[in-house]
Amino acid sequence: MLTQFLANELQVARFRDYCPNGLQVEGRKEIKKIITGVTACQALLDEAVRLEADAILVHHGYFWKGEDMRVVGQKYQRLKTLIEHEMSLFAYHLPLDSHPSLGNNAQLAQLFGFEVTGRFGEDDIAWLGKSMDAGISQVGQLAAHISSKLGREALVIGDAEQAVGTIAWCSGAAQNMLAVAIDAGANVYISGEISESTVHLAREAGVSYLACGHHASERYGVQALGEMIAREFGIQHQFVDIANPV
């Protein structure tokens, strides 16, 4: 029931993703308590066991395209933990980035106080908007605001005194969408990660790039989804944040 509900809510079928979205590991049938987190790492699994959870819901699950298919090492240990404790694992990647209200990018807009003016990229996964805070007129002020909200200092490529005009954002490892954001009219782009080539493109285009952390930028979609599940199904929900500096 929960699997189908989430498949419908997140429109899983319309995405071409790098991993299976939905129920990845089957556990006990009845779910009374669900734990949410960014990544299904061993630390999250261990905490879910301690909290006596029936299910775990994450943004980054398992079985990514191109990964080693063998069940050995850490993959074995993680699956062993889930199966021994009969905990289900649900994972939603691109569908949870894209959702219009529960998704990572929608949640970032709420957190940062952005007015959404449009979307762009494949499956409209990235967002466009502007700050609704009159006190944020320069890139340096925007970076300080975002750093305060995320509890992590943003790395800024560009002129801190540049005027904030149209802002584009996409959580996680979406630095490769900078060129698309520029074409969409953004003069500031916000994402989680940054690579060497991104710096040159931002500088040459005269666009400011803010790298805010992959983990830090993707903590909010799973929380919103977990809270909705709790309301809809009358079960307990708890978000567990496994600290990650990246």
XYZ file of C-alpha atoms in Angstrom:
246
model
C 0.000 0.000 0.000
C 2.736 2.474 0.968
C 4.814 1.505 -2.076
C 1.990 2.262 -4.490
C 1.023 5.443 -2.667
C 4.564 6.801 -2.959
C 4.899 5.673 -6.576
C 1.799 7.705 -7.419
C 2.692 10.721 -5.295
C 6.242 10.984 -6.646
C 5.311 9.970 -10.223
C 8.147 7.454 -10.225
C 7.289 5.980 -13.636
C 8.107 9.164 -15.557
C 11.773 9.341 -14.529
C 14.805 7.771 -16.190
C 17.008 7.323 -13.150
C 20.340 5.780 -12.157
C 18.780 3.454 -9.576
C 15.465 1.742 -8.808
C 12.992 4.051 -7.081
C 10.633 2.593 -4.506
C 10.941 -0.446 -2.281
C 14.531 -1.706 -2.620
C 14.632 -4.194 0.256
C 11.480 -5.839 1.585
C 10.977 -6.142 5.331
C 8.051 -6.788 7.639
C 4.578 -6.115 6.253
C 3.336 -3.812 9.020
C 5.057 -0.452 9.390
C 4.547 1.385 12.653
C 7.722 3.476 12.632
C 9.699 4.851 9.702
C 13.127 6.487 9.804
C 14.197 8.948 7.120
C 17.726 9.969 6.191
C 19.737 11.202 3.240
C 21.786 8.049 2.531
C 21.312 4.397 3.506
C 24.776 4.168 5.056
C 25.602 1.676 7.795
C 25.395 4.376 10.483
C 21.799 5.153 9.496
C 20.877 1.468 9.454
C 22.398 0.944 12.898
C 20.493 3.918 14.294
C 17.258 2.615 12.763
C 17.863 -0.733 14.490
C 18.454 1.051 17.802
C 15.239 3.036 17.350
C 13.338 -0.172 16.501
C 12.193 1.081 13.099
C 10.179 -1.029 10.709
C 11.284 0.841 7.597
C 13.850 3.331 6.349
C 13.272 5.921 3.621
C 16.221 7.649 1.966
C 17.220 9.764 -1.015
C 20.342 7.708 -1.768
C 19.662 3.993 -1.687
C 21.367 1.056 -3.404
C 21.789 -0.694 -6.761
C 23.159 2.208 -8.798
C 23.883 1.748 -12.501
C 27.471 0.709 -13.064
C 28.161 -0.410 -9.501
C 29.637 -3.804 -8.637
C 26.728 -6.253 -8.581
C 28.355 -8.623 -6.092
C 26.950 -8.727 -2.554
C 30.245 -8.468 -0.717
C 31.944 -6.138 1.760
C 29.906 -3.139 2.864
C 27.029 -3.994 0.533
C 26.731 -7.387 2.202
C 26.847 -5.858 5.675
C 24.201 -3.270 4.887
C 21.823 -5.795 3.311
C 22.473 -8.215 6.163
C 21.450 -5.556 8.683
C 18.210 -4.831 6.853
C 17.266 -8.463 6.322
C 18.177 -9.681 9.820
C 16.058 -6.954 11.384
C 13.259 -7.220 8.798
C 13.485 -3.520 7.957
C 12.222 -2.320 4.603
C 14.292 0.148 2.601
C 12.563 2.714 0.392
C 14.671 5.008 -1.807
C 13.648 7.871 -4.101
C 16.283 9.730 -6.073
C 15.240 12.001 -8.980
C 11.525 11.837 -8.087
C 12.363 13.326 -4.692
C 14.445 16.100 -6.245
C 11.644 17.050 -8.612
C 8.428 16.896 -6.543
C 6.654 20.296 -6.641
C 6.172 20.593 -2.884
C 7.942 17.741 -1.075
C 11.072 17.626 -3.227
C 14.544 18.789 -2.274
C 14.415 21.791 -4.591
C 10.931 22.832 -3.476
C 12.011 22.536 0.147
C 15.146 24.612 -0.505
C 12.958 27.344 -1.991
C 10.928 27.425 1.229
C 14.013 27.297 3.436
C 15.809 30.104 1.585
C 12.728 32.260 1.026
C 12.749 32.114 -2.786
C 9.841 32.950 -5.041
C 9.698 30.287 -7.753
C 9.384 31.713 -11.268
C 10.102 28.650 -13.413
C 11.807 25.303 -13.875
C 14.287 23.925 -16.413
C 16.377 20.895 -17.365
C 15.341 17.310 -18.044
C 12.084 16.506 -16.242
C 12.091 20.162 -15.068
C 14.324 19.049 -12.227
C 16.041 22.426 -11.656
C 14.312 25.585 -10.475
C 14.402 29.325 -11.166
C 13.386 32.156 -8.891
C 14.348 35.208 -6.899
C 14.892 36.079 -3.260
C 11.908 37.572 -1.472
C 14.192 39.146 1.151
C 14.769 42.814 0.318
C 17.935 42.705 2.420
C 19.555 40.234 0.026
C 20.719 42.193 -2.994
C 24.314 40.958 -3.397
C 25.789 37.482 -3.863
C 27.763 37.739 -0.625
C 24.577 38.429 1.328
C 22.835 35.511 -0.376
C 25.743 33.183 0.451
C 25.693 34.240 4.120
C 21.931 33.675 4.268
C 22.193 30.197 2.724
C 25.128 29.251 4.956
C 23.101 30.232 8.019
C 20.060 28.224 6.911
C 22.059 25.086 6.086
C 24.523 25.311 8.972
C 27.353 24.931 6.471
C 29.447 27.631 4.816
C 28.788 27.897 1.105
C 31.758 28.034 -1.264
C 31.293 31.081 -3.504
C 32.747 31.354 -6.995
C 32.206 34.875 -8.256
C 32.014 38.465 -7.081
C 30.474 38.834 -3.612
C 29.231 42.287 -4.620
C 27.496 41.069 -7.774
C 23.787 41.871 -7.817
C 21.450 38.954 -7.173
C 19.052 38.742 -10.053
C 17.613 35.457 -11.303
C 18.623 32.521 -9.097
C 18.745 28.916 -10.283
C 19.166 25.922 -8.000
C 19.306 22.144 -8.045
C 20.354 20.108 -5.029
C 23.074 17.468 -4.789
C 25.574 16.798 -7.585
C 23.989 19.081 -10.180
C 27.030 21.222 -10.930
C 26.872 19.890 -14.500
C 23.644 21.872 -14.996
C 25.408 25.238 -14.695
C 25.467 25.800 -18.471
C 21.748 24.989 -18.690
C 21.062 27.397 -15.824
C 22.963 30.139 -17.672
C 20.913 29.474 -20.803
C 17.770 29.712 -18.662
C 18.768 33.251 -17.657
C 20.279 32.752 -14.210
C 23.120 34.926 -12.975
C 23.443 32.932 -9.716
C 23.404 29.133 -9.538
C 23.180 27.082 -6.341
C 23.939 23.373 -6.036
C 25.617 20.942 -3.684
C 28.916 19.964 -5.264
C 31.519 21.665 -7.401
C 34.129 20.377 -9.839
C 37.241 21.955 -11.334
C 35.653 22.779 -14.671
C 32.657 24.432 -12.993
C 34.885 27.194 -11.635
C 36.119 28.165 -15.100
C 32.645 28.143 -16.643
C 31.222 30.329 -13.866
C 34.070 32.820 -14.114
C 33.997 33.044 -17.905
C 30.209 33.430 -17.994
C 30.176 36.055 -15.249
C 27.810 33.921 -13.184
C 28.177 33.283 -9.463
C 28.187 29.655 -8.328
C 27.407 28.636 -4.741
C 28.406 25.111 -3.669
C 26.416 24.361 -0.528
C 27.171 20.675 0.098
C 25.573 17.588 -1.408
C 24.345 16.240 1.922
C 23.365 19.643 3.313
C 21.235 20.481 0.290
C 19.371 17.159 0.324
C 18.249 16.815 3.939
C 14.826 18.334 3.450
C 12.921 16.293 0.890
C 13.030 13.073 2.900
C 11.876 14.941 5.993
C 8.893 16.438 4.189
C 8.023 13.066 2.654
C 8.342 11.300 6.005
C 6.045 13.832 7.658
C 3.461 13.364 4.923
C 3.612 9.569 5.342
C 3.097 9.974 9.085
C -0.006 12.111 8.493
C -1.477 9.892 5.784
C -0.862 6.528 7.453
C -0.821 7.401 11.159
C 2.665 5.991 11.772
C 5.666 7.360 13.650
C 8.327 9.234 11.721
C 11.797 10.323 12.791
C 14.498 11.979 10.697
C 18.062 10.913 11.494
C 20.829 13.186 10.232
C 24.125 11.347 9.814
C 26.626 14.215 9.636
C 28.511 14.520 6.370
C 30.830 17.460 5.567
C 30.638 16.979 1.792
